[in-house]
CSV table of C-alpha atoms and ligand atoms in Angstrom, one decimal:
chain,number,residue,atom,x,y,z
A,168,UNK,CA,0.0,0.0,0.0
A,169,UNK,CA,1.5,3.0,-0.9
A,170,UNK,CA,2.5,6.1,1.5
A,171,UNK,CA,-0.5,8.4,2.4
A,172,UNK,CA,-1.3,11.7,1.5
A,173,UNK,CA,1.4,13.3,3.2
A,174,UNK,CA,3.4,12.4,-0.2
A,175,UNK,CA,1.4,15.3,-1.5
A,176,UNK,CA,1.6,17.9,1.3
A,177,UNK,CA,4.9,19.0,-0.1
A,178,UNK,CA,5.3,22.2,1.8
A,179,UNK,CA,4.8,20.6,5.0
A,180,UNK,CA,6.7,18.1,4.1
A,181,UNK,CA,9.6,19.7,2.9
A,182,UNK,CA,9.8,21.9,6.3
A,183,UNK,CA,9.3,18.6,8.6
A,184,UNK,CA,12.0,17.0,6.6
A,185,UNK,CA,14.7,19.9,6.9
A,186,UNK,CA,14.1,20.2,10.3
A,187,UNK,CA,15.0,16.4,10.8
A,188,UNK,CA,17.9,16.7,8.7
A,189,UNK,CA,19.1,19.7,10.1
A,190,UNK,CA,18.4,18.8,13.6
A,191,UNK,CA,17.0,21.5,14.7
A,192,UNK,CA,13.4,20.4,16.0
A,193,UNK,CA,11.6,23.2,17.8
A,194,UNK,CA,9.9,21.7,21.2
A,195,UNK,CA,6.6,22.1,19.8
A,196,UNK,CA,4.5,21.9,16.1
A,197,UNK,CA,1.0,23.2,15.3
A,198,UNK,CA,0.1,21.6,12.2
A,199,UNK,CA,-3.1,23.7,10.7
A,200,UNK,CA,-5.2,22.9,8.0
A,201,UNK,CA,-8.5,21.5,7.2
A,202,UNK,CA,-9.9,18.0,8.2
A,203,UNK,CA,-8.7,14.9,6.3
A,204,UNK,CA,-5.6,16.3,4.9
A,205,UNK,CA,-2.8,14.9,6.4
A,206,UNK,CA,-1.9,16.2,9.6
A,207,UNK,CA,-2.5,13.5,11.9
A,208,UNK,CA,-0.7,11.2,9.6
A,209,UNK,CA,2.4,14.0,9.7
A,210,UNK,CA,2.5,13.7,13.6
A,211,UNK,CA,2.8,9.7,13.1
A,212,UNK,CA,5.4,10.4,10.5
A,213,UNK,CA,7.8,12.5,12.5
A,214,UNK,CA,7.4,10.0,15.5
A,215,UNK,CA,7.9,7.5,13.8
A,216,UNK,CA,11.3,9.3,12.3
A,217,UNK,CA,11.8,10.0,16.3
A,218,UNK,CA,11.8,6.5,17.0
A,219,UNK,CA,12.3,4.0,14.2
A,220,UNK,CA,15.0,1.2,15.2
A,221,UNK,CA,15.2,-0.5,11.4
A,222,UNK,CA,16.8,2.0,9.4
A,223,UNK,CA,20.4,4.0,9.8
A,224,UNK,CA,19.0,6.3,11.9
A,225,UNK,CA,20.1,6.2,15.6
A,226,UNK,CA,16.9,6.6,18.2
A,227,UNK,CA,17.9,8.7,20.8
A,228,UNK,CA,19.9,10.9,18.7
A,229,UNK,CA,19.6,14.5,19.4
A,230,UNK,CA,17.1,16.1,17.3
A,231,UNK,CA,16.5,18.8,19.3
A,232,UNK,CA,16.6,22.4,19.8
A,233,UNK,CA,18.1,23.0,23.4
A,234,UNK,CA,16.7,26.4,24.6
A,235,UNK,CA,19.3,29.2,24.8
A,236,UNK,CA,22.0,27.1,23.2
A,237,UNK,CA,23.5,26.9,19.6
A,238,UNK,CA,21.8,23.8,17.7
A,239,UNK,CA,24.7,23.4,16.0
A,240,UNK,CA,27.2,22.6,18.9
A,241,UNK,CA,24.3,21.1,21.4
A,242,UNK,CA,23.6,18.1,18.9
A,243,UNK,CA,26.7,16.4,17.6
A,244,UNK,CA,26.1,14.8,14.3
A,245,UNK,CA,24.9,11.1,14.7
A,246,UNK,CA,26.2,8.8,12.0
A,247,UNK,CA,22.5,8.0,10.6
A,248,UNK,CA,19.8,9.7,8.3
A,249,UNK,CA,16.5,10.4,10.2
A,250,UNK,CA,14.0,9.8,8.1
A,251,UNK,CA,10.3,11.3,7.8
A,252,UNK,CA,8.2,8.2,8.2
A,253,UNK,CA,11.1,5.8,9.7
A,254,UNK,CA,11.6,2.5,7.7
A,255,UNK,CA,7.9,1.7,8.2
A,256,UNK,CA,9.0,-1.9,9.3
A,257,UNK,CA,10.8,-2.1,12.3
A,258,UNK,CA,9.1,-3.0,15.5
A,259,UNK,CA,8.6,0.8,16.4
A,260,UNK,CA,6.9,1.6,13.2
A,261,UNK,CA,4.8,-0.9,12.7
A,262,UNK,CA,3.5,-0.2,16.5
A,263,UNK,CA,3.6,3.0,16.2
A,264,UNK,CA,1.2,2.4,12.8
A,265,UNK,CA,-1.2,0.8,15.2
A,266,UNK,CA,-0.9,4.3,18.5
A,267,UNK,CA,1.2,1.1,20.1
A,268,UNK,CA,4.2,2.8,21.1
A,269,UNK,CA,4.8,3.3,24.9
A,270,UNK,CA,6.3,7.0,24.2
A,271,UNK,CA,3.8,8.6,21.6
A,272,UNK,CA,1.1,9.2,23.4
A,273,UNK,CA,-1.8,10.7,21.5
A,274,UNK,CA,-4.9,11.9,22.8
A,275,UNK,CA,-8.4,13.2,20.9
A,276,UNK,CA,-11.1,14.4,22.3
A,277,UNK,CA,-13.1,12.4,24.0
A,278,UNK,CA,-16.5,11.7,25.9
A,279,UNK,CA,-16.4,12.9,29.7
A,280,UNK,CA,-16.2,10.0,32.1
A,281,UNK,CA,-19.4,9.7,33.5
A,282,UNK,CA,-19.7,9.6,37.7
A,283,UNK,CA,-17.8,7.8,39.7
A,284,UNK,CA,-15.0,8.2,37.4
A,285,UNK,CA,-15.4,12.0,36.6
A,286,UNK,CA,-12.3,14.0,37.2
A,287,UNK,CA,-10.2,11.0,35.7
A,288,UNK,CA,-8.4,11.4,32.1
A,289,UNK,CA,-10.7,9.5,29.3
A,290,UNK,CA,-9.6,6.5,27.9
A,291,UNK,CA,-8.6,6.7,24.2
A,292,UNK,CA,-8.0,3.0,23.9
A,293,UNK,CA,-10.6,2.4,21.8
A,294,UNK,CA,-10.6,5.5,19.7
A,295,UNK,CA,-7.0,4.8,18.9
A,296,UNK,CA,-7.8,1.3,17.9
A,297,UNK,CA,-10.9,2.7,15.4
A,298,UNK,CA,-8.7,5.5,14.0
A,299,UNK,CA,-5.5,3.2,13.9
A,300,UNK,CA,-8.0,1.0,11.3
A,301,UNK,CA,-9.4,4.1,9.7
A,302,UNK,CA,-6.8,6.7,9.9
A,303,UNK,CA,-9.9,8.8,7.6
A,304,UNK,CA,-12.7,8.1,9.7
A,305,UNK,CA,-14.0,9.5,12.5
A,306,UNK,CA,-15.6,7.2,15.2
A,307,UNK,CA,-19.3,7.0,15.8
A,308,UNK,CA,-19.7,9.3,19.2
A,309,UNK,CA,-23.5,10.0,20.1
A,310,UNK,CA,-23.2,11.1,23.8
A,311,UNK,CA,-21.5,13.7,25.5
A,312,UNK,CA,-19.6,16.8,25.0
A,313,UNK,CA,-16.2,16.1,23.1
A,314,UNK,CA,-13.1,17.7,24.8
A,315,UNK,CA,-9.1,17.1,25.5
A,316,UNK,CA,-9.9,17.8,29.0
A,317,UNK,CA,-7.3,18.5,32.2
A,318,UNK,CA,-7.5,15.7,33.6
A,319,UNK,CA,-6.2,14.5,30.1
A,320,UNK,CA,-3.4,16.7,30.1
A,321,UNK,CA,-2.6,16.5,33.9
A,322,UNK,CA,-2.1,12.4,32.6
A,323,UNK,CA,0.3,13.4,30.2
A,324,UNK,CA,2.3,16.1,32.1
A,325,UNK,CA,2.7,13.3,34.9
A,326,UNK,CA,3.8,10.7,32.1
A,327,UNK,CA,6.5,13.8,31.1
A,328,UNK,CA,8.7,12.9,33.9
A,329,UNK,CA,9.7,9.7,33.7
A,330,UNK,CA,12.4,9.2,30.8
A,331,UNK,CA,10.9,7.9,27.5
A,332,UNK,CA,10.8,4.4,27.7
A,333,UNK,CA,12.6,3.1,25.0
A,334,UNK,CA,15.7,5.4,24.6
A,335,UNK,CA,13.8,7.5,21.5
A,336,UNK,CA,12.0,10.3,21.6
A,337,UNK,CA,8.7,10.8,23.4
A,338,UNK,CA,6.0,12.4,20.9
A,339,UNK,CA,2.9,13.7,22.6
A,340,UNK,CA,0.2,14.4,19.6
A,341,UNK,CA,-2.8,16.1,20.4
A,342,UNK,CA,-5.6,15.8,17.8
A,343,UNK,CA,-8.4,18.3,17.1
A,344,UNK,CA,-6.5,20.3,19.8
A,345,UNK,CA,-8.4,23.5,19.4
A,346,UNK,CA,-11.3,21.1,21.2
A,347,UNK,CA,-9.2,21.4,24.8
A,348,UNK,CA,-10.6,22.9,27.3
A,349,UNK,CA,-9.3,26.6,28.1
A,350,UNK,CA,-8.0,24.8,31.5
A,351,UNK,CA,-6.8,21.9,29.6
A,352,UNK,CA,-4.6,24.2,27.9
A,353,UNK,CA,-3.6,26.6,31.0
A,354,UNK,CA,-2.4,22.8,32.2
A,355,UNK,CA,-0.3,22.5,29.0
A,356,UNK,CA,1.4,25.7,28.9
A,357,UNK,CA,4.3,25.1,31.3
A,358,UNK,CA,4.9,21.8,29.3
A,359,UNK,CA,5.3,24.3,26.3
A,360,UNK,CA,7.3,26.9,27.9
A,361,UNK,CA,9.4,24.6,29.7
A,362,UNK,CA,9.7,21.0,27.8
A,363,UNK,CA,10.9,18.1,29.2
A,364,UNK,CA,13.9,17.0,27.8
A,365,UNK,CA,13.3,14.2,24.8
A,366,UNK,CA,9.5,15.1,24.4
A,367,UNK,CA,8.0,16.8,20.9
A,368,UNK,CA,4.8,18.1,20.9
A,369,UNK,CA,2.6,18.5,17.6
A,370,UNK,CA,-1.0,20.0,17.9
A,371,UNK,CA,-2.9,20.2,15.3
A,372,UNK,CA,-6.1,21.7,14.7
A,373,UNK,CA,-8.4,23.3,11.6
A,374,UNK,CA,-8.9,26.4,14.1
A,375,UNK,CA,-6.2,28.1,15.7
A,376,UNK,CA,-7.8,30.9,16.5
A,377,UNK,CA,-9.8,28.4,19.4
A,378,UNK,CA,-6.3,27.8,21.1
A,379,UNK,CA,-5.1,30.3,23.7
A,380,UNK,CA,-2.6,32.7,21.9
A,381,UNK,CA,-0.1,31.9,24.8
A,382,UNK,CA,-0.6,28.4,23.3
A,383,UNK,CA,-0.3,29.2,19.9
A,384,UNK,CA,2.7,31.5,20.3
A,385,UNK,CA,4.4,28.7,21.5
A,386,UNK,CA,4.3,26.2,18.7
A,387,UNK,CA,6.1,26.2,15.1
A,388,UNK,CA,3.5,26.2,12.7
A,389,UNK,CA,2.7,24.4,10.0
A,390,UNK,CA,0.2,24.8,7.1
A,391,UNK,CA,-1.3,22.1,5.4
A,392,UNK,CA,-3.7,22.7,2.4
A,393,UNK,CA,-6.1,20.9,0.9
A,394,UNK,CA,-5.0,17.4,-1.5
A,395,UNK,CA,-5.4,18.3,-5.3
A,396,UNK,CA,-8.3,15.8,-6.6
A,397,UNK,CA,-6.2,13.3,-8.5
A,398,UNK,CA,-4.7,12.5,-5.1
A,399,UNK,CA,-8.2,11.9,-3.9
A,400,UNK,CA,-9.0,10.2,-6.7
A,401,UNK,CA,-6.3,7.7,-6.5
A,402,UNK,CA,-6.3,7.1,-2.3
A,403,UNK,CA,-10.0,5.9,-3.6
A,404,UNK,CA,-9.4,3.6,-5.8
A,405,UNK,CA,-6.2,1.8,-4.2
A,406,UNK,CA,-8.3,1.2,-1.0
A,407,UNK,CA,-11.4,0.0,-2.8
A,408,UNK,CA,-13.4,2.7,-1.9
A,409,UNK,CA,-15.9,2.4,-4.9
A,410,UNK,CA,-18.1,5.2,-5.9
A,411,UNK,CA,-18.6,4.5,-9.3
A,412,UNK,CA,-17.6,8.5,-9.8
A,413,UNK,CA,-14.2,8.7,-7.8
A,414,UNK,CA,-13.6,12.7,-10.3
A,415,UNK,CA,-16.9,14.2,-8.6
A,416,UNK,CA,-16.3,12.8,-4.9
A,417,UNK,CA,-13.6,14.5,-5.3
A,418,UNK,CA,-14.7,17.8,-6.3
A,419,UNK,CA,-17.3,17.8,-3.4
A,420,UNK,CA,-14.8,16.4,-1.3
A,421,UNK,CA,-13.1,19.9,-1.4
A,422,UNK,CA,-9.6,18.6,-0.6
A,423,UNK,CA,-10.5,16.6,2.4
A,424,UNK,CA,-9.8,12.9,2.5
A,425,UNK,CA,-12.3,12.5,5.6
A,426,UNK,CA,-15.2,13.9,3.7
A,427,UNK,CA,-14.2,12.1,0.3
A,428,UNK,CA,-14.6,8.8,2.5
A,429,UNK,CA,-17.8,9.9,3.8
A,430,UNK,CA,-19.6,10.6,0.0
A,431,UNK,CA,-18.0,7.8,-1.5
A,432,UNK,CA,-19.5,5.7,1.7
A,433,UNK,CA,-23.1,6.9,1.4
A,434,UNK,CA,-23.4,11.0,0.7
A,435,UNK,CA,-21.8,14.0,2.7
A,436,UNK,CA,-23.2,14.3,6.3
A,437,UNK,CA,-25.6,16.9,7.0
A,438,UNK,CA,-26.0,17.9,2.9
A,439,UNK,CA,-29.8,16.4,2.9
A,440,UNK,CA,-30.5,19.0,6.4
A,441,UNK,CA,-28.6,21.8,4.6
A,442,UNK,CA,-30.6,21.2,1.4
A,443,UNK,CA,-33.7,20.7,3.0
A,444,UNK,CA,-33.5,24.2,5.3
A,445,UNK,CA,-32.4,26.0,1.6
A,446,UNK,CA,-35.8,24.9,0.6
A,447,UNK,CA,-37.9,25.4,3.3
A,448,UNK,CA,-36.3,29.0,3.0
A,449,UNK,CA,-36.8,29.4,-0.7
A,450,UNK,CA,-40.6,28.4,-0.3
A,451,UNK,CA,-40.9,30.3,3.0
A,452,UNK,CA,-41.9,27.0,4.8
A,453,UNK,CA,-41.4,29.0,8.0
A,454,UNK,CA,-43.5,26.9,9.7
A,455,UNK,CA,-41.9,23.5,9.1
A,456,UNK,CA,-38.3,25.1,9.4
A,457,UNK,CA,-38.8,26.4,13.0
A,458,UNK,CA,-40.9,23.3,14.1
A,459,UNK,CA,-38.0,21.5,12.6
A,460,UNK,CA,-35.3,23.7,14.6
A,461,UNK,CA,-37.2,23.1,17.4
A,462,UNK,CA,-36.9,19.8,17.5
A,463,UNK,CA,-33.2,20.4,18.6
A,464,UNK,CA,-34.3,22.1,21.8
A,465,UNK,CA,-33.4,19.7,24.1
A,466,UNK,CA,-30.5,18.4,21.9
A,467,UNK,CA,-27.2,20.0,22.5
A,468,UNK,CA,-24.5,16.9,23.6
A,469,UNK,CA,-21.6,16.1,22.1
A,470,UNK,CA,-23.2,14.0,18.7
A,471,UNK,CA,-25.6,16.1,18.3
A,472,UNK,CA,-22.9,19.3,18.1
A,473,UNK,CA,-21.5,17.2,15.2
A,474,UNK,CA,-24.6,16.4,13.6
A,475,UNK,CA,-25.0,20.1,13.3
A,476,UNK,CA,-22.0,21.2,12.5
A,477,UNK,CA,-22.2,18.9,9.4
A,478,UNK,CA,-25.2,20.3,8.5
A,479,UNK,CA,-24.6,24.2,9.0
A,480,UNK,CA,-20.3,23.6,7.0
A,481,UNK,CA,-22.7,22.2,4.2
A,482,UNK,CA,-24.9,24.8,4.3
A,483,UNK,CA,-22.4,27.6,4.3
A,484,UNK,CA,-20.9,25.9,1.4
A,485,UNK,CA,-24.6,26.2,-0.5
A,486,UNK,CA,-24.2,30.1,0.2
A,487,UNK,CA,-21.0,30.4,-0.5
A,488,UNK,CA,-22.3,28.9,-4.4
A,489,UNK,CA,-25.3,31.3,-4.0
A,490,UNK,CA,-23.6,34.4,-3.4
A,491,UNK,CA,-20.9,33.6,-5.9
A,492,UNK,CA,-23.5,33.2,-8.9
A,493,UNK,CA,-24.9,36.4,-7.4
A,494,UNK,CA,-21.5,38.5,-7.8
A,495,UNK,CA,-22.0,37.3,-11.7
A,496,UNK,CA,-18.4,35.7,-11.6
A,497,UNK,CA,-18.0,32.3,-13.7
A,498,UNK,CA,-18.9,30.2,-10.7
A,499,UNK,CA,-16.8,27.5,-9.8
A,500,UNK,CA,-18.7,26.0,-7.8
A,501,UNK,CA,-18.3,23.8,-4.7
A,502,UNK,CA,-21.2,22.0,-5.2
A,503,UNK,CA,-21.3,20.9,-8.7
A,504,UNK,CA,-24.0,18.5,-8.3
A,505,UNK,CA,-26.6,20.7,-7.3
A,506,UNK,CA,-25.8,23.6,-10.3
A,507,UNK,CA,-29.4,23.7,-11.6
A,508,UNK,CA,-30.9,24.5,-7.9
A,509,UNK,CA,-28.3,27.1,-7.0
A,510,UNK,CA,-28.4,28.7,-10.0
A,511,UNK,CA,-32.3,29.0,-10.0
A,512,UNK,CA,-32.1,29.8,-5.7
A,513,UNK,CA,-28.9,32.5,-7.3
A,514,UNK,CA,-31.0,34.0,-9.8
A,515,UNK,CA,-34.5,34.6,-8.3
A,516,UNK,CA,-33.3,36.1,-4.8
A,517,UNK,CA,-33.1,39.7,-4.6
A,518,UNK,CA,-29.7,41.1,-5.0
A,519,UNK,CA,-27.1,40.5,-1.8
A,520,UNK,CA,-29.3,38.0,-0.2
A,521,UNK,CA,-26.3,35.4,-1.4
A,522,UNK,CA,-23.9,37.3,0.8
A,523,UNK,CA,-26.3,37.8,4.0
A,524,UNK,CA,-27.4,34.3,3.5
A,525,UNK,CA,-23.5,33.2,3.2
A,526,UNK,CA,-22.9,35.6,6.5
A,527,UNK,CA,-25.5,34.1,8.4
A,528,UNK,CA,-24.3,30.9,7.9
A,529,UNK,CA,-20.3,31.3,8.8
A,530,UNK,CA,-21.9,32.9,11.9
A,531,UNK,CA,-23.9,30.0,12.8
A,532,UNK,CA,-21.0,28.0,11.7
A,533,UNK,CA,-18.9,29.7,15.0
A,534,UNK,CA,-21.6,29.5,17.2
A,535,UNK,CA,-22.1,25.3,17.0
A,536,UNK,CA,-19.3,25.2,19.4
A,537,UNK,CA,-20.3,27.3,21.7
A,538,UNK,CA,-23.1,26.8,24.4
A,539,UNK,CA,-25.6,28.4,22.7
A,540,UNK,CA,-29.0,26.4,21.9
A,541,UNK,CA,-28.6,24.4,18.7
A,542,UNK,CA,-32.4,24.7,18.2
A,543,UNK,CA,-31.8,28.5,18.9
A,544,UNK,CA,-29.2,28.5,16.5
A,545,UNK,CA,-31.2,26.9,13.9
A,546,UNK,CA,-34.1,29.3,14.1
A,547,UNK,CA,-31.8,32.3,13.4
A,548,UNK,CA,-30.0,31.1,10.8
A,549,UNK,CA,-33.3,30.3,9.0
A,550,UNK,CA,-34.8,33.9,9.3
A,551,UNK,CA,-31.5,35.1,8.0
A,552,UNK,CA,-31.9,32.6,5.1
A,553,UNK,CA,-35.9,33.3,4.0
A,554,UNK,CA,-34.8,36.9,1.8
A,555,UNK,CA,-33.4,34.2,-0.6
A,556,UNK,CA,-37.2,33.0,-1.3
A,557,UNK,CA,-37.1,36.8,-2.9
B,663,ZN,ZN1,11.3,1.8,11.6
């Protein structure tokens, strides 16, 4: 099976790759860019380069950065080549392959433990076994509010003192990080400012602007953009992944493995909801949209964040078509598929109801995160949508 997409992050990868070379890790990474592209995989790369046993490279050798000191004097030269991705067959590669290795720890967010065990870190044993199968997928999680919380980070701080356990380096990777709580990330900070010796961190996240700037600050960054289609098209078809129309999953895939998966798999999550409240709007079906919306009232955990999240990402995509074929550009559009309707929706709404629509919906886009009422959220975003029913 051939490497993954990282092959075709080349920025990213060209950075990573002279920093191994040159030896001059920093203490920490932030890897941003969208979901699916690559950046998880990037973090298993460079801990894998950290710690693979099968190749010339010598574990243990100093990567690193010391603070205040030259890097060129603090690391003498080791005799081997580090290499991004290790030898992919050695013992510490092929666990690391499967979130095996005793020093890489990596943590998503999780479900809260429930009472008694509230307070104590969540358990990513089974996550990392799901995503270790579908490095592209996300698991199924219908209850609870997803976080990296402090208990979580308190786990891995105390794990920080001990020496790594095999003689490499220890890699702590923190998925989806901009989902840790604010004191989750106050508990990180003197990791950051002060890092064990031997330990990398790499955060990554499709929204830096939800980390603490004191986090931020402290992390090399690293951008990774979205995968041109033909990648797409070909991660598709090596894997099986049948679709019977690999070239327009990945147009609507929009660069993003994750959601190329998901439409090759059975459609793109929340597209039917996002369509649906377009329509409801267009026809000013008020009252079936807010009894609809309603509906989400009592619905705000975890899942259900997700659910709508999907839903309102799709439907800010919609606008974005709208208010493009509204500016009277040659739309490219993202949704390719649904031409006829947005051109029609584009064409019979009053001028600039495109862009308020398209406003609306990055606002509700920020909000699903936050604490306000998805039902409330809904019911806004709706009003703000009916001026496209003209
Ligand atoms: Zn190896």
């Amino acid at each position: 099976m051939s490497a993954g997409p990282l092959l075709d992050q080349s920025r990213a990868r060209a950075l990573l790759e002279r920093a191994l070379a040159s030896r001059e890790l920093p203490p920490a990474y932030l890897f941003i860019g969208p979901h699916g592209v690559g950046k998880e995989e990037a973090a298993l790369a460079l801990a894998r380069a950290l710690n693979c046993t099968g190749g010339t490279a010598q574990p243990g050798s100093d990567l690193f950065v010391e603070a205040g000191s030259e890097a060129t004097e603090s690391c003498p030269p080791t005799s081997g080549e580090v290499v991004l991705g290790g030898c992919a067959i050695c013992s510490a590669c092929t666990r690391l392959e499967r979130y095996r290795h005793p020093d890489v720890l990596v943590r998503m967010p999780l479900p809260r433990p429930r009472p008694p065990k509230e307070g104590e870190p969540a358990d990513p044993t089974e996550a990392l076994a799901f995503k270790a199968d579908n490095p592209y997928r996300d698991p199924e999680i219908t209850s609870g509010g997803l976080s990296i919380g402090i208990a979580d980070i308190r786990e891995i701080v105390r794990q920080l003192a001990y020496a790594p356990v095999e003689g490499g380096k220890r890699v702590v990777i923190l998925c989806q990080s901009e989902r840790m709580t604010e004191e989750a990330q106050n508990a990180l900070l003197k990791s950051l400012e002060e890092p064990p010796p031997h330990t990398l961190f790499v955060l990554t996240t499709h929204r830096p602007n939800a980390l603490l700037p004191t986090v931020r600050s402290r992390c090399r960054v690293v951008g990774f953009g979205p995968l041109p289609s033909d990648v797409i098209v070909s991660y598709l078809q090596e894997r099986g992944i049948a679709s019977g129309d690999e070239m327009n999953v990945a147009i609507l895939a929009r660069g993003s493995l994750k959601r190329a998966i998901s439409i090759a798999e059975g459609g793109v999550p929340g597209r039917e909801e996002a369509l649906q409240l377009l329509s409801w709007a267009v026809d000013g079906q008020r009252r079936e949209a807010l009894a609809w919306a309603a509906g989400y009232t009592f619905k705000s955990a975890g899942g259900m964040r997700t659910e709508a999240r999907n839903t309102l990402e799709e439907l800010l995509s919609l606008m974005r078509d709208v208010a493009v074929i509204q500016s009277g550009d040659e739309p490219s559009l993202l949704n390719p598929d649904r031409a006829d309707l947005l051109q029609r929706v584009g064409r019979h709404a009053p001028d600039g109801a495109g862009l308020g629509a398209l406003m609306a919906a990055a606002e509700a886009c920020g909000e699903v995160d936050s604490n306000i009422n998805l039902a409330l959220i809904y019911a806004t975003l709706f009003e703000a949508l009916t001026p496209l029913g003209g």
